[in-house]
PDB file of C-alpha atoms in Angstrom:
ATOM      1  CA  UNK I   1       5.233  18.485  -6.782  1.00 68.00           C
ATOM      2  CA  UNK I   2       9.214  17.683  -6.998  1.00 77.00           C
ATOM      3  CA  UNK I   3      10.637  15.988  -5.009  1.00 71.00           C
ATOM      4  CA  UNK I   4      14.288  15.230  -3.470  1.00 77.00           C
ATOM      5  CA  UNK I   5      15.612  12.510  -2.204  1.00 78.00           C
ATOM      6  CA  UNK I   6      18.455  11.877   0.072  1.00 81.00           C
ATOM      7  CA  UNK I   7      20.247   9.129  -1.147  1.00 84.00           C
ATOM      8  CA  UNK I   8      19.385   7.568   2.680  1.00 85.00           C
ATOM      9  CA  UNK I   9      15.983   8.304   2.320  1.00 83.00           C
ATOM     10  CA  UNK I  10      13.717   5.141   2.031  1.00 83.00           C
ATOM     11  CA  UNK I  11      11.334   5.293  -0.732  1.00 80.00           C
ATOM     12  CA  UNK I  12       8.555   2.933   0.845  1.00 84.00           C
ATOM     13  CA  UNK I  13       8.896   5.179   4.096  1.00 86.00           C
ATOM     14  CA  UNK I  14       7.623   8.645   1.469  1.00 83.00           C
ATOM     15  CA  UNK I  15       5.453   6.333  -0.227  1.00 85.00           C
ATOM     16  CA  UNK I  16       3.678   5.636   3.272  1.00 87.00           C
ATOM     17  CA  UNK I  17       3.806   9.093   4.035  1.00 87.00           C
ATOM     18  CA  UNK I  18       2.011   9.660   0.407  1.00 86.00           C
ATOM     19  CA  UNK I  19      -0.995   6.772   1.383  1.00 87.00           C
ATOM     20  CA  UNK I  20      -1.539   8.321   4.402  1.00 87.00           C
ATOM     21  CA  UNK I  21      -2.549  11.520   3.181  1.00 89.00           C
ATOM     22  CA  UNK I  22      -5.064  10.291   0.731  1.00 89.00           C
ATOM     23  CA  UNK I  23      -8.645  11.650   1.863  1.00 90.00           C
ATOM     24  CA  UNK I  24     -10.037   8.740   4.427  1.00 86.00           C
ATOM     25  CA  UNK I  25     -13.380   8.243   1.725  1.00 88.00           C
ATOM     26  CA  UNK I  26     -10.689   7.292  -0.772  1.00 88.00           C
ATOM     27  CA  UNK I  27      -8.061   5.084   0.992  1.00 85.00           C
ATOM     28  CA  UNK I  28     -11.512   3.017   2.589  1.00 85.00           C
ATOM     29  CA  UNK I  29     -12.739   2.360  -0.690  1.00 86.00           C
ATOM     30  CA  UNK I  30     -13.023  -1.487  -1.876  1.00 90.00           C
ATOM     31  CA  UNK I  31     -10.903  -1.128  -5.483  1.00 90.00           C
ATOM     32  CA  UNK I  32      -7.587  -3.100  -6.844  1.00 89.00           C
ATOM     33  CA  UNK I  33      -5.953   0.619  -6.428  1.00 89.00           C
ATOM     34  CA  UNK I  34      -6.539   1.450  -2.939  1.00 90.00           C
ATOM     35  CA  UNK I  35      -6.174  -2.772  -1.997  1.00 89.00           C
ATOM     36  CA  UNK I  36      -2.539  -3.174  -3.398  1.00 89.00           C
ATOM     37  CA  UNK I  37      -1.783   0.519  -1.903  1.00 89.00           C
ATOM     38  CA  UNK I  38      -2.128  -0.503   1.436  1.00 88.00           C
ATOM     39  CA  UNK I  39      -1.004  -3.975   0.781  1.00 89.00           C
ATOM     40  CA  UNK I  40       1.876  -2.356  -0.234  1.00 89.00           C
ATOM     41  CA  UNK I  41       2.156   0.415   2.359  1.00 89.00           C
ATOM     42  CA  UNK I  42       2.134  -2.348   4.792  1.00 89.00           C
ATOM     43  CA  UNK I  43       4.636  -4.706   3.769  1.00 91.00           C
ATOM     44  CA  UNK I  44       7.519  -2.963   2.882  1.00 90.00           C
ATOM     45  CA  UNK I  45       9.704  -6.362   2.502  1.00 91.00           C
ATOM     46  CA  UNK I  46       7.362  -7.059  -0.306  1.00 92.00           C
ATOM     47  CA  UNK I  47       7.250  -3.413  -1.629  1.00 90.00           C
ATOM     48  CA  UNK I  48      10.996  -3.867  -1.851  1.00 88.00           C
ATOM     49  CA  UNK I  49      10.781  -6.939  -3.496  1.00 91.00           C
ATOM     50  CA  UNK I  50      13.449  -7.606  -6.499  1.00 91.00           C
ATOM     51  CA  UNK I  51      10.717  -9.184  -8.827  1.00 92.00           C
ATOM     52  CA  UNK I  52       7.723  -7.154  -8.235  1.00 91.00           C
ATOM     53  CA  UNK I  53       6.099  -6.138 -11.175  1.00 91.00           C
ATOM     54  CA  UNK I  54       6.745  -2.255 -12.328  1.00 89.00           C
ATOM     55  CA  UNK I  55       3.985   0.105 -13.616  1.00 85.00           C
ATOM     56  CA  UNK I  56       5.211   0.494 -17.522  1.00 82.00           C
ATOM     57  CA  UNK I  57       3.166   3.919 -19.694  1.00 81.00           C
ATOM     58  CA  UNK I  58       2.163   2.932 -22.471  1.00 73.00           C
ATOM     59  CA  UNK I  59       3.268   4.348 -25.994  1.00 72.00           C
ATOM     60  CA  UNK I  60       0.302   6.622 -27.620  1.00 67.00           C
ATOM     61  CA  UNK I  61      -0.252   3.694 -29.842  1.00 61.00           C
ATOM     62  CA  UNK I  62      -0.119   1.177 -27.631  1.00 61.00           C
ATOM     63  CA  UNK I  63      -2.255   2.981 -25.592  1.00 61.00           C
ATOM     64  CA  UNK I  64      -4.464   3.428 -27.959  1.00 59.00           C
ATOM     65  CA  UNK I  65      -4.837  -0.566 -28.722  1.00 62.00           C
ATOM     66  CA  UNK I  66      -5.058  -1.399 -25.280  1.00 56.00           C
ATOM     67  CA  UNK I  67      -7.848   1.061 -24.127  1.00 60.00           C
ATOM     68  CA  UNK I  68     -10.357  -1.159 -26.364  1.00 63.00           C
ATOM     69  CA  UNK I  69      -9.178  -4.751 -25.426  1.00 62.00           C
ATOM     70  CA  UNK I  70      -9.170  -3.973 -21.703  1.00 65.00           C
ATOM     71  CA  UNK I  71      -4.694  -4.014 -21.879  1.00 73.00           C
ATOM     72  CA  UNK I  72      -4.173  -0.275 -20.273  1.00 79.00           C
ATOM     73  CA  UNK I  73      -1.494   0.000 -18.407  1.00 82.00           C
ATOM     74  CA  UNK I  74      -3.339   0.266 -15.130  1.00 84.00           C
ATOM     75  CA  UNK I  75      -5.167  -3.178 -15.956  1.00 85.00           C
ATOM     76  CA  UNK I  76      -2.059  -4.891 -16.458  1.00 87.00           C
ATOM     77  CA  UNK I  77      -0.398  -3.700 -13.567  1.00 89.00           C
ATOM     78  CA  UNK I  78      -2.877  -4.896 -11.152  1.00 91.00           C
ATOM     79  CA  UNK I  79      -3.246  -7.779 -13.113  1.00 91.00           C
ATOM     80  CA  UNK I  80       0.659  -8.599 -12.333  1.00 93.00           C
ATOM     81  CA  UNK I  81       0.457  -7.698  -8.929  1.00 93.00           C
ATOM     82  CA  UNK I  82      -2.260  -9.849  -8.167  1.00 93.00           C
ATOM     83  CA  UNK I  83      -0.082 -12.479 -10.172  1.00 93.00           C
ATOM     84  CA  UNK I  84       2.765 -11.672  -7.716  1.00 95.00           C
ATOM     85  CA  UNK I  85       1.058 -11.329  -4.352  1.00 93.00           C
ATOM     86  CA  UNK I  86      -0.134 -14.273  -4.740  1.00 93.00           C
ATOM     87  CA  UNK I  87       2.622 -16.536  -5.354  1.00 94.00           C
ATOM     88  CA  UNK I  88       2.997 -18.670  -1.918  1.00 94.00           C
ATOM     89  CA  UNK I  89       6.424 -17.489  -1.466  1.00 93.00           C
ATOM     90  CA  UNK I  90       5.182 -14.116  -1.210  1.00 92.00           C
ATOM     91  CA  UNK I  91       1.660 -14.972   0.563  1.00 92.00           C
ATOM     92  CA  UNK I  92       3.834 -15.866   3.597  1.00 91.00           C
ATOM     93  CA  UNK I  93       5.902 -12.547   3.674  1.00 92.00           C
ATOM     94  CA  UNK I  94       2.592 -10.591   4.365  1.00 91.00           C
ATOM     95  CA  UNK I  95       1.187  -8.787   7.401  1.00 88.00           C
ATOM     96  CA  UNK I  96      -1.850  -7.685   8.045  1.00 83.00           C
ATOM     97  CA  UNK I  97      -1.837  -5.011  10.421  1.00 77.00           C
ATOM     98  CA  UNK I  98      -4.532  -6.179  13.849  1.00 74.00           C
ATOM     99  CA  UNK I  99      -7.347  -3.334  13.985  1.00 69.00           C
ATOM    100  CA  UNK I 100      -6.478  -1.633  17.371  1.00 62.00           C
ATOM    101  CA  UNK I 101      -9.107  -1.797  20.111  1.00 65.00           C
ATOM    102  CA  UNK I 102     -10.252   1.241  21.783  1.00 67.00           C
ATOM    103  CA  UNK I 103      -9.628   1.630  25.262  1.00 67.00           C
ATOM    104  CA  UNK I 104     -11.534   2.876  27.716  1.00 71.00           C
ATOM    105  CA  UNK I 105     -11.343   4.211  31.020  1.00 71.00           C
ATOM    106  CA  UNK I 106     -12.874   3.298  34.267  1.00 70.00           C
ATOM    107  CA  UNK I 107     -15.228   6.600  35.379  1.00 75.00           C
ATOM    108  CA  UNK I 108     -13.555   5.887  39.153  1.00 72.00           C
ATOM    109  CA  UNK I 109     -10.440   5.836  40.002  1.00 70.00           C
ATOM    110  CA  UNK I 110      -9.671   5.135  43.629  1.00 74.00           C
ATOM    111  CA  UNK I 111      -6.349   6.188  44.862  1.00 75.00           C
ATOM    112  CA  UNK I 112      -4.629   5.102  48.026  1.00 80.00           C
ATOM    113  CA  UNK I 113      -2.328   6.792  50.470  1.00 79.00           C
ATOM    114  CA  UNK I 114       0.703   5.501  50.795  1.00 77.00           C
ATOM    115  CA  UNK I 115       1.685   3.688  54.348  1.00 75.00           C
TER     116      UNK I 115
END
């Protein structure tokens, strides 16, 4: 799919949009992938960040090489973000969002005319 951007758009704002539309079985799932997406999805301070680390494709030879010793570029990525998000200076920038409580209401309401 192609996409435009306005040059006010936000990117962090369509990458939200983009997590939230990934099928509930996936975006509960314990991986690296799905942890640093909503990390990421949550924080956008340290989304925006100047020195976080940028997902780099490999050459086909490079590639290659890396697909036996475990150096893909998904590997290292995570591998940099983890490097990155945890860095105290960047520990203290995160937010982790408070599960919300479900509310319920009282089966009996008693109302009162007004004097």
């Amino acid at each position: 799919v192609a996409f435009k951007l306005h040059p006010n758009d936000k990117t962090h704002n369509w990458g939200r949009m983009l997590v939230r539309v990934v099928p509930p079985t996936d975006f509960k799932r314990k991986s690296s992938e799905m942890s640093a997406l909503r990390i990421l999805s949550e924080n956008p301070s340290v989304a925006q960040h100047p020195h976080i680390p940028k997902f780099q494709i490999d050459s086909a030879m490079s590639k290659f090489k890396g697909m036996f010793q475990g150096k893909d570029a998904v590997s290292r990525i995570l591998n940099e973000l983890h490097t990155f998000l945890t860095k105290q200076s960047i520990r203290s920038m995160l937010q982790f969002p408070v599960a919300s409580i479900e509310s319920h209401s009282p089966a009996v309401m008693t109302l009162k005319r007004p004097e």
